[in-house]
Amino acid sequence: MQRVHEQEAGAGSARAGQKSGTSKISQKSLGRYMGSLGLFLVILVFGIVLSILSPVFLSTTNIVNLLIQSTILAALAIGSTFVIMTGGIDQSVGSVLAVSSAVGLGLIEHHGMPVIVGVLVSLIIGIAFGIFNGFIITRFQVPALIVTLASMGIGRGIILIYTNGANISPVPDSYVYLANGRILGIPVILLLVGLLAVIAHIILSNTVYGRSVYASGGNELAARLAGIRTKRVITMTYVLSGLMAAVAGILLSARLESAGPTAGNGIELTVIAAVVIGGTSLFGGQGNILGTLLGVLLISLVSNAVNLLGVPPAWDQLVKGVVILVAALLDVYRRKYSKAGLSK
Amino acid sequence: MIESLEVRNVVKRFSGVTALKNMHFKLRGGSVHCLVGENGAGKSTLIKILAGHYMPDEGEIALDGQPLRIANPRESQRLGISIIHQELLLVPELSVAENISLGRLPKAGSGLIDWKSAQQKAASSLALLNAAIDPKSKVAELSTGEQQLVEIARSLSVDTKILILDEPTASLSESETSRLLSIIKDLKKRGLAILYVSHRMEEVFDLADDITVIRDGAVVQSASKEEMDPDKVVRLMVGRDVSLERKNKGVHGRKVLEVRGLGRSGALRNVNFHLHEGEIVGFAGLVGSGRTEIARCLFGVDRIDEGEIILQNETVRIRDPLDAIRKGIGLVPEDRKNQGLVLQGSVKNNATLSVLGRLQRFGWIKGGQETDLVQSYKEQLRIKTPSIDTPVSSLSGGNQQ
């Protein structure tokens, strides 16, 4: 009989969970920025600890370096925020990053095309992958997990065939300028990604499209009955994700001064981690760009710490995994705590 | 068996909105107590308090005169409270026996499930309801009424003393309803205390020993059935005189909509009707008879296979909901949580979801205009919400609607 109650109570509390899930959300929009604030505090504490352990940490060079290193991840994560907010997922970003930059750069290097043509072709390839993903997902109702896994393989395959496994270099100066150039002393790459983040934020918070993304992710059927063409809205999120992956690819090859078949290998999981740590729900319907940027910052901080503290590179992955886990747990704990505070 | 369950002056507030102002009534063992009120009157909130999902802000619950706290759903179950919700909570792909013993399937000596005893147990609790349902059949294959009986059987198989039914007949056919009512009377005779939530007068007056009418979160009157009559209950419930017999012979204007020979394979066949300005056309029928399907076809959600829709004297094809909205058709769907609202979203964002196209310039939402529009609707429709930025999930059902 005891077990009976436990089990039934289990079912009950699942319902209670759902219930409080909604009140958590009410909490959420009350303090959409309070959520980000919690993450900000985690980053702050991490930064303070790091600055005590390593005096180099707070130097301008290191901070700028840290920010520059996080731009690639940031570009990818901004795109993925849209996708994840509709309850979808895009695992193809790493492959799209590689294939778009390699083909674009290949046109410039091997076929003597102008730089601008190479860049445009890269962006078009990113968009094309997005259209492909979005179309298959919305038209045939194939789970995004599978479709983007497939296009991840297809992309990686194309690039291996195209490059024959070799890196493409060198890179023209005007291309490298994206990574090394400075305007008023600020690295171009930071300005560029910063600008993209601002645009993405404005799209999400102030436009009909942004509102449609929230609605399609929160309740696709209700959004459709309200006259939103949810398939288009969702397809568009994959297009944005592909586009941002191409941007990330261009920036990465500008930084590395080469494009290669292994670029961005496995980065999709880090991207998803950053977005989710940043408060975007994997179930869709909530999230924001500021949170995503903080998630990116936290993950980049870990890599930076591993460097500064002289942790053997072999430990990098392990440390990263643990920190992501701790950050995610802290976030869940914080939400639960603030929720309990609300219901009293 | 219990003597009584008392709700004493319970008050419950949600972020500034008082859902329950003053709830008090006494449910006696071996009786049926009907709780009557309009949508949004506070019935669901009260049930959730008894289920342990919410704690009251003021007042108390007393079982057999002893005040107690129902801190969580487990506590509620331990007290013997079982709730049959409007939405049934069964696992459709499992058998009836598995659902009845869900989470406490008997094990044989081998450590595997003892199917025989599970089926016997299911059969015996179904027998209490005189329900001819095979414990081996899959729940998904049962009718709604049968599924409801399975859920009642499950609550009887644990030691239930207080059974709460939340509008249980909403999706039942007439014969299923009358069977359910006789089962409830039978359970009452066995000594269960039954709280029956409904606003169907025939059922209420058929079943009730006591009737409590609530309105706007407060008890208007709680009395024995003998002191009440249907007209009085409706009057108390609505707060003014309502003639149930009212016939509206309003003046109708032009014909705005005509449907001819509408059909959709497997759902609709030869549907014909017209609708004039200033007219309300009601569709009556059981669940599954095609009422919803007509609405879905008119709104462009489902494709029509035959027939025509004539809007303002023009035959039209409605491609999708956006097309319907542009042609001036609005839909309030039957299931507001799954089809109507983005629950995480604010009142404002939900209210304007279908008209964003008119509130934008170059894709940019005109915030001020949006706020004004929602504010005016909030006042017109008297939506009780602390602010239009409140998440719609924290509103009561009626206000969400």
Short mmCIF file of C-alpha atoms in Angstrom, two decimals, chain B residues 56-363:
data_model
loop_
_atom_site.label_atom_id
_atom_site.label_comp_id
_atom_site.label_asym_id
_atom_site.label_seq_id
_atom_site.Cartn_x
_atom_site.Cartn_y
_atom_site.Cartn_z
CA PRO B 56 -5.07 28.22 0.84
CA ASP B 57 -3.91 31.71 1.88
CA GLU B 58 -6.55 31.89 4.60
CA GLY B 59 -9.04 29.50 6.13
CA GLU B 60 -8.72 25.78 6.61
CA ILE B 61 -9.87 22.34 5.57
CA ALA B 62 -11.22 20.05 8.29
CA LEU B 63 -11.73 16.32 8.08
CA ASP B 64 -14.18 14.95 10.63
CA GLY B 65 -13.86 18.21 12.51
CA GLN B 66 -10.08 18.04 12.68
CA PRO B 67 -8.34 20.94 10.90
CA LEU B 68 -5.53 19.75 8.64
CA ARG B 69 -3.08 20.85 6.03
CA ILE B 70 -3.08 19.28 2.59
CA ALA B 71 0.47 20.24 1.72
CA ASN B 72 0.90 18.17 -1.42
CA PRO B 73 -0.93 15.72 -3.70
CA ARG B 74 0.45 12.73 -1.80
CA GLU B 75 -1.08 14.04 1.41
CA SER B 76 -4.40 14.47 -0.35
CA GLN B 77 -4.31 10.86 -1.51
CA ARG B 78 -3.35 9.62 1.93
CA LEU B 79 -6.52 11.25 3.26
CA GLY B 80 -8.51 9.21 0.75
CA ILE B 81 -9.32 12.00 -1.68
CA SER B 82 -9.59 10.94 -5.32
CA ILE B 83 -10.25 13.32 -8.15
CA ILE B 84 -11.66 12.52 -11.57
CA HIS B 85 -10.54 15.41 -13.72
CA GLN B 86 -12.19 16.67 -16.86
CA GLU B 87 -9.16 15.52 -18.78
CA LEU B 88 -8.64 11.86 -18.04
CA LEU B 89 -5.25 10.74 -16.78
CA LEU B 90 -4.79 7.30 -18.28
CA VAL B 91 -2.01 5.74 -20.32
CA PRO B 92 -3.77 5.06 -23.62
CA GLU B 93 -1.40 2.37 -24.88
CA LEU B 94 -1.65 0.21 -21.76
CA SER B 95 -4.40 -2.23 -20.86
CA VAL B 96 -7.28 -1.47 -18.52
CA ALA B 97 -5.77 -3.74 -15.84
CA GLU B 98 -2.41 -2.02 -16.09
CA ASN B 99 -4.03 1.38 -15.81
CA ILE B 100 -6.04 0.39 -12.78
CA SER B 101 -2.95 -0.98 -11.03
CA LEU B 102 -0.65 1.66 -12.46
CA GLY B 103 2.45 1.94 -10.30
CA ARG B 104 1.49 -0.93 -8.06
CA LEU B 105 1.25 -3.91 -10.36
CA PRO B 106 1.36 -7.12 -8.29
CA LYS B 107 4.49 -9.25 -8.64
CA ALA B 108 4.62 -13.00 -8.75
CA GLY B 109 7.27 -15.02 -6.90
CA SER B 110 9.48 -14.92 -9.96
CA GLY B 111 9.71 -11.12 -9.74
CA LEU B 112 7.72 -10.73 -12.95
CA ILE B 113 4.29 -9.12 -13.08
CA ASP B 114 1.49 -11.31 -11.78
CA TRP B 115 -0.92 -10.66 -14.63
CA LYS B 116 -3.60 -12.92 -13.28
CA SER B 117 -3.96 -11.09 -10.01
CA ALA B 118 -3.74 -7.69 -11.73
CA GLN B 119 -6.59 -8.70 -13.99
CA GLN B 120 -8.61 -10.08 -11.11
CA LYS B 121 -8.15 -6.88 -9.19
CA ALA B 122 -9.20 -4.80 -12.19
CA ALA B 123 -12.19 -7.05 -12.79
CA SER B 124 -13.34 -6.77 -9.20
CA SER B 125 -13.16 -2.98 -9.08
CA LEU B 126 -14.89 -2.75 -12.44
CA ALA B 127 -17.56 -5.08 -11.09
CA LEU B 128 -18.28 -2.59 -8.33
CA LEU B 129 -19.30 -0.23 -11.11
CA ASN B 130 -21.23 -2.91 -13.03
CA ALA B 131 -18.99 -2.07 -15.95
CA ALA B 132 -18.62 -4.69 -18.65
CA ILE B 133 -15.09 -3.77 -19.64
CA ASP B 134 -12.46 -6.41 -20.39
CA PRO B 135 -9.42 -5.74 -18.19
CA LYS B 136 -7.21 -6.92 -21.05
CA SER B 137 -8.43 -4.38 -23.58
CA LYS B 138 -6.33 -1.37 -24.44
CA VAL B 139 -7.54 1.93 -22.96
CA ALA B 140 -7.15 3.75 -26.28
CA GLU B 141 -9.81 1.47 -27.75
CA LEU B 142 -12.45 2.38 -25.15
CA SER B 143 -15.03 5.12 -25.47
CA THR B 144 -14.66 8.25 -23.36
CA GLY B 145 -17.35 7.04 -21.01
CA GLU B 146 -15.63 3.70 -20.51
CA GLN B 147 -12.29 5.39 -19.93
CA GLN B 148 -13.91 7.46 -17.25
CA LEU B 149 -15.20 4.31 -15.59
CA VAL B 150 -11.66 2.90 -15.67
CA GLU B 151 -10.47 5.97 -13.87
CA ILE B 152 -13.21 5.69 -11.28
CA ALA B 153 -12.35 2.00 -10.88
CA ARG B 154 -8.75 2.99 -10.24
CA SER B 155 -9.76 5.41 -7.54
CA LEU B 156 -11.93 2.72 -5.93
CA SER B 157 -9.06 0.25 -5.96
CA VAL B 158 -7.16 2.52 -3.60
CA ASP B 159 -8.89 3.38 -0.40
CA THR B 160 -10.98 6.32 -1.57
CA LYS B 161 -13.25 8.03 0.92
CA ILE B 162 -13.88 11.28 -0.88
CA LEU B 163 -14.50 11.25 -4.61
CA ILE B 164 -14.39 14.54 -6.50
CA LEU B 165 -15.75 14.62 -10.04
CA ASP B 166 -15.02 17.71 -12.11
CA GLU B 167 -17.69 18.11 -14.78
CA PRO B 168 -17.55 14.40 -15.56
CA THR B 169 -20.35 14.40 -18.10
CA ALA B 170 -18.95 17.11 -20.34
CA SER B 171 -17.92 14.64 -23.03
CA LEU B 172 -20.31 11.78 -22.39
CA SER B 173 -23.27 10.67 -24.48
CA GLU B 174 -26.72 10.65 -22.92
CA SER B 175 -26.71 6.94 -22.13
CA GLU B 176 -23.19 7.10 -20.71
CA THR B 177 -24.29 10.03 -18.58
CA SER B 178 -27.25 8.24 -17.09
CA ARG B 179 -25.09 5.21 -16.38
CA LEU B 180 -22.52 7.38 -14.63
CA LEU B 181 -25.23 9.05 -12.55
CA SER B 182 -26.55 5.72 -11.35
CA ILE B 183 -23.03 4.57 -10.49
CA ILE B 184 -22.53 7.72 -8.44
CA LYS B 185 -25.74 7.08 -6.54
CA ASP B 186 -24.53 3.57 -5.86
CA LEU B 187 -21.15 4.79 -4.58
CA LYS B 188 -22.96 7.18 -2.29
CA LYS B 189 -24.85 4.29 -0.77
CA ARG B 190 -21.52 2.62 -0.06
CA GLY B 191 -20.68 5.59 2.14
CA LEU B 192 -18.40 7.65 -0.10
CA ALA B 193 -18.53 11.40 0.19
CA ILE B 194 -18.91 12.76 -3.32
CA LEU B 195 -18.24 16.28 -4.49
CA TYR B 196 -19.82 16.72 -7.89
CA VAL B 197 -18.91 19.76 -9.92
CA SER B 198 -21.26 20.62 -12.75
CA HIS B 199 -23.54 23.30 -14.03
CA ARG B 200 -26.02 20.98 -15.64
CA MET B 201 -29.20 21.46 -13.68
CA GLU B 202 -30.79 18.08 -14.49
CA GLU B 203 -27.76 16.20 -13.16
CA VAL B 204 -27.41 18.42 -10.14
CA PHE B 205 -31.02 17.98 -9.11
CA ASP B 206 -30.95 14.28 -9.88
CA LEU B 207 -27.90 13.61 -7.70
CA ALA B 208 -27.52 16.23 -5.05
CA ASP B 209 -28.17 16.00 -1.35
CA ASP B 210 -26.64 19.42 -0.87
CA ILE B 211 -25.96 22.21 -3.32
CA THR B 212 -23.41 24.97 -3.02
CA VAL B 213 -23.56 27.80 -5.53
CA ILE B 214 -20.43 29.85 -6.04
CA ARG B 215 -19.88 33.04 -7.96
CA ASP B 216 -16.73 35.15 -8.33
CA GLY B 217 -14.81 33.01 -5.86
CA ALA B 218 -17.35 33.21 -3.05
CA VAL B 219 -20.16 30.99 -1.86
CA VAL B 220 -23.50 32.57 -2.69
CA GLN B 221 -25.55 29.93 -0.96
CA SER B 222 -25.01 26.47 0.43
CA ALA B 223 -28.14 24.51 1.28
CA SER B 224 -29.85 21.15 0.99
CA LYS B 225 -31.52 20.32 -2.29
CA GLU B 226 -34.95 20.77 -0.78
CA GLU B 227 -34.28 24.45 -0.24
CA MET B 228 -33.23 24.97 -3.84
CA ASP B 229 -34.82 24.77 -7.26
CA PRO B 230 -33.21 25.01 -10.72
CA ASP B 231 -34.38 28.56 -11.39
CA LYS B 232 -33.04 29.71 -8.08
CA VAL B 233 -29.68 28.01 -8.62
CA VAL B 234 -29.28 29.57 -12.05
CA ARG B 235 -30.22 32.95 -10.64
CA LEU B 236 -27.69 32.62 -7.84
CA MET B 237 -25.05 31.34 -10.21
CA VAL B 238 -25.40 34.11 -12.77
CA GLY B 239 -26.27 36.85 -10.30
CA ARG B 240 -29.41 38.03 -12.06
CA ASP B 241 -32.68 36.74 -13.44
CA VAL B 242 -32.32 34.50 -16.42
CA SER B 243 -35.19 33.00 -18.26
CA LEU B 244 -34.23 29.58 -19.52
CA GLU B 245 -37.06 29.76 -22.01
CA ARG B 246 -36.00 32.98 -23.64
CA LYS B 247 -36.54 33.01 -27.34
CA ASN B 248 -34.64 35.48 -29.38
CA LYS B 249 -36.46 36.60 -32.48
CA GLY B 250 -33.91 39.26 -33.32
CA VAL B 251 -33.88 41.00 -36.63
CA HIS B 252 -31.40 39.37 -38.95
CA GLY B 253 -29.51 41.25 -41.56
CA ARG B 254 -27.95 40.08 -44.79
CA LYS B 255 -26.77 36.56 -45.32
CA VAL B 256 -23.03 36.52 -44.68
CA LEU B 257 -22.20 32.86 -44.86
CA GLU B 258 -23.64 29.91 -46.63
CA VAL B 259 -22.34 26.38 -46.61
CA ARG B 260 -23.52 23.97 -49.31
CA GLY B 261 -22.91 20.25 -49.37
CA LEU B 262 -19.77 20.49 -47.30
CA GLY B 263 -18.00 17.17 -46.93
CA ARG B 264 -14.72 15.82 -45.65
CA SER B 265 -14.00 12.15 -45.90
CA GLY B 266 -14.35 10.36 -42.60
CA ALA B 267 -15.68 13.44 -40.82
CA LEU B 268 -18.44 15.39 -42.56
CA ARG B 269 -21.10 14.64 -45.13
CA ASN B 270 -23.40 17.08 -46.90
CA VAL B 271 -23.43 19.91 -44.35
CA ASN B 272 -25.72 22.80 -45.28
CA PHE B 273 -26.54 25.93 -43.33
CA HIS B 274 -26.54 29.70 -43.53
CA LEU B 275 -25.71 32.50 -41.18
CA HIS B 276 -26.97 36.08 -41.21
CA GLU B 277 -25.70 39.28 -39.70
CA GLY B 278 -26.81 39.57 -36.08
CA GLU B 279 -27.56 35.87 -35.86
CA ILE B 280 -26.19 33.10 -33.71
CA VAL B 281 -26.35 29.60 -35.13
CA GLY B 282 -25.78 26.83 -32.63
CA PHE B 283 -24.50 23.39 -33.49
CA ALA B 284 -25.72 20.65 -31.17
CA GLY B 285 -24.40 17.12 -31.18
CA LEU B 286 -22.35 14.62 -29.28
CA VAL B 287 -18.60 14.47 -29.16
CA GLY B 288 -17.44 13.07 -32.48
CA SER B 289 -20.55 14.07 -34.39
CA GLY B 290 -18.63 16.63 -36.41
CA ARG B 291 -19.28 19.97 -34.71
CA THR B 292 -15.60 20.78 -34.30
CA GLU B 293 -14.84 19.48 -37.77
CA ILE B 294 -17.25 22.00 -39.33
CA ALA B 295 -15.50 24.80 -37.49
CA ARG B 296 -12.10 23.52 -38.54
CA CYS B 297 -13.12 23.36 -42.19
CA LEU B 298 -14.59 26.88 -42.11
CA PHE B 299 -11.38 28.15 -40.56
CA GLY B 300 -9.12 26.47 -43.09
CA VAL B 301 -7.50 24.10 -40.61
CA ASP B 302 -8.74 21.03 -42.45
CA ARG B 303 -9.16 20.69 -46.18
CA ILE B 304 -12.70 20.19 -47.51
CA ASP B 305 -13.30 17.41 -50.00
CA GLU B 306 -16.58 18.59 -51.42
CA GLY B 307 -19.15 21.33 -51.25
CA GLU B 308 -18.71 25.08 -51.17
CA ILE B 309 -18.40 27.93 -48.73
CA ILE B 310 -20.05 31.16 -49.79
CA LEU B 311 -18.91 34.25 -47.97
CA GLN B 312 -20.62 37.57 -48.72
CA ASN B 313 -22.20 36.04 -51.86
CA GLU B 314 -18.87 34.86 -53.17
CA THR B 315 -17.65 31.29 -53.32
CA VAL B 316 -14.34 31.16 -51.50
CA ARG B 317 -11.59 28.69 -50.84
CA ILE B 318 -10.10 29.02 -47.38
CA ARG B 319 -6.53 27.84 -47.57
CA ASP B 320 -5.34 28.17 -43.99
CA PRO B 321 -6.18 29.99 -40.75
CA LEU B 322 -4.41 33.16 -41.84
CA ASP B 323 -6.56 33.19 -44.97
CA ALA B 324 -9.68 32.72 -42.81
CA ILE B 325 -8.69 35.59 -40.53
CA ARG B 326 -8.09 37.85 -43.53
CA LYS B 327 -11.55 36.95 -44.80
CA GLY B 328 -13.00 38.06 -41.48
CA ILE B 329 -13.54 34.75 -39.71
CA GLY B 330 -12.52 34.32 -36.09
CA LEU B 331 -12.20 31.06 -34.16
CA VAL B 332 -12.34 30.48 -30.43
CA PRO B 333 -11.11 26.89 -30.23
CA GLU B 334 -12.62 24.34 -27.86
CA ASP B 335 -9.42 23.62 -25.97
CA ARG B 336 -7.93 26.91 -24.91
CA LYS B 337 -4.81 25.40 -23.38
CA ASN B 338 -3.78 23.29 -26.35
CA GLN B 339 -5.26 25.24 -29.21
CA GLY B 340 -5.90 28.74 -28.00
CA LEU B 341 -3.10 30.09 -25.89
CA VAL B 342 0.64 30.24 -25.69
CA LEU B 343 0.65 29.67 -21.95
CA GLN B 344 4.13 31.06 -21.32
CA GLY B 345 3.20 34.25 -23.09
CA SER B 346 1.72 37.36 -21.53
CA VAL B 347 -1.92 38.43 -21.78
CA LYS B 348 -0.84 41.10 -24.23
CA ASN B 349 1.15 38.81 -26.50
CA ASN B 350 -1.65 36.29 -26.63
CA ALA B 351 -4.36 38.87 -27.23
CA THR B 352 -2.66 40.27 -30.30
CA LEU B 353 -1.27 37.03 -31.70
CA SER B 354 -3.76 36.89 -34.54
CA VAL B 355 -3.66 40.59 -35.42
CA LEU B 356 0.08 41.28 -35.36
CA GLY B 357 -0.12 41.95 -39.07
CA ARG B 358 -2.19 45.07 -38.37
CA LEU B 359 0.04 46.30 -35.57
CA GLN B 360 3.28 46.39 -37.48
CA ARG B 361 5.19 48.49 -39.90
CA PHE B 362 7.97 46.74 -41.83
CA GLY B 363 7.75 43.86 -39.39
#
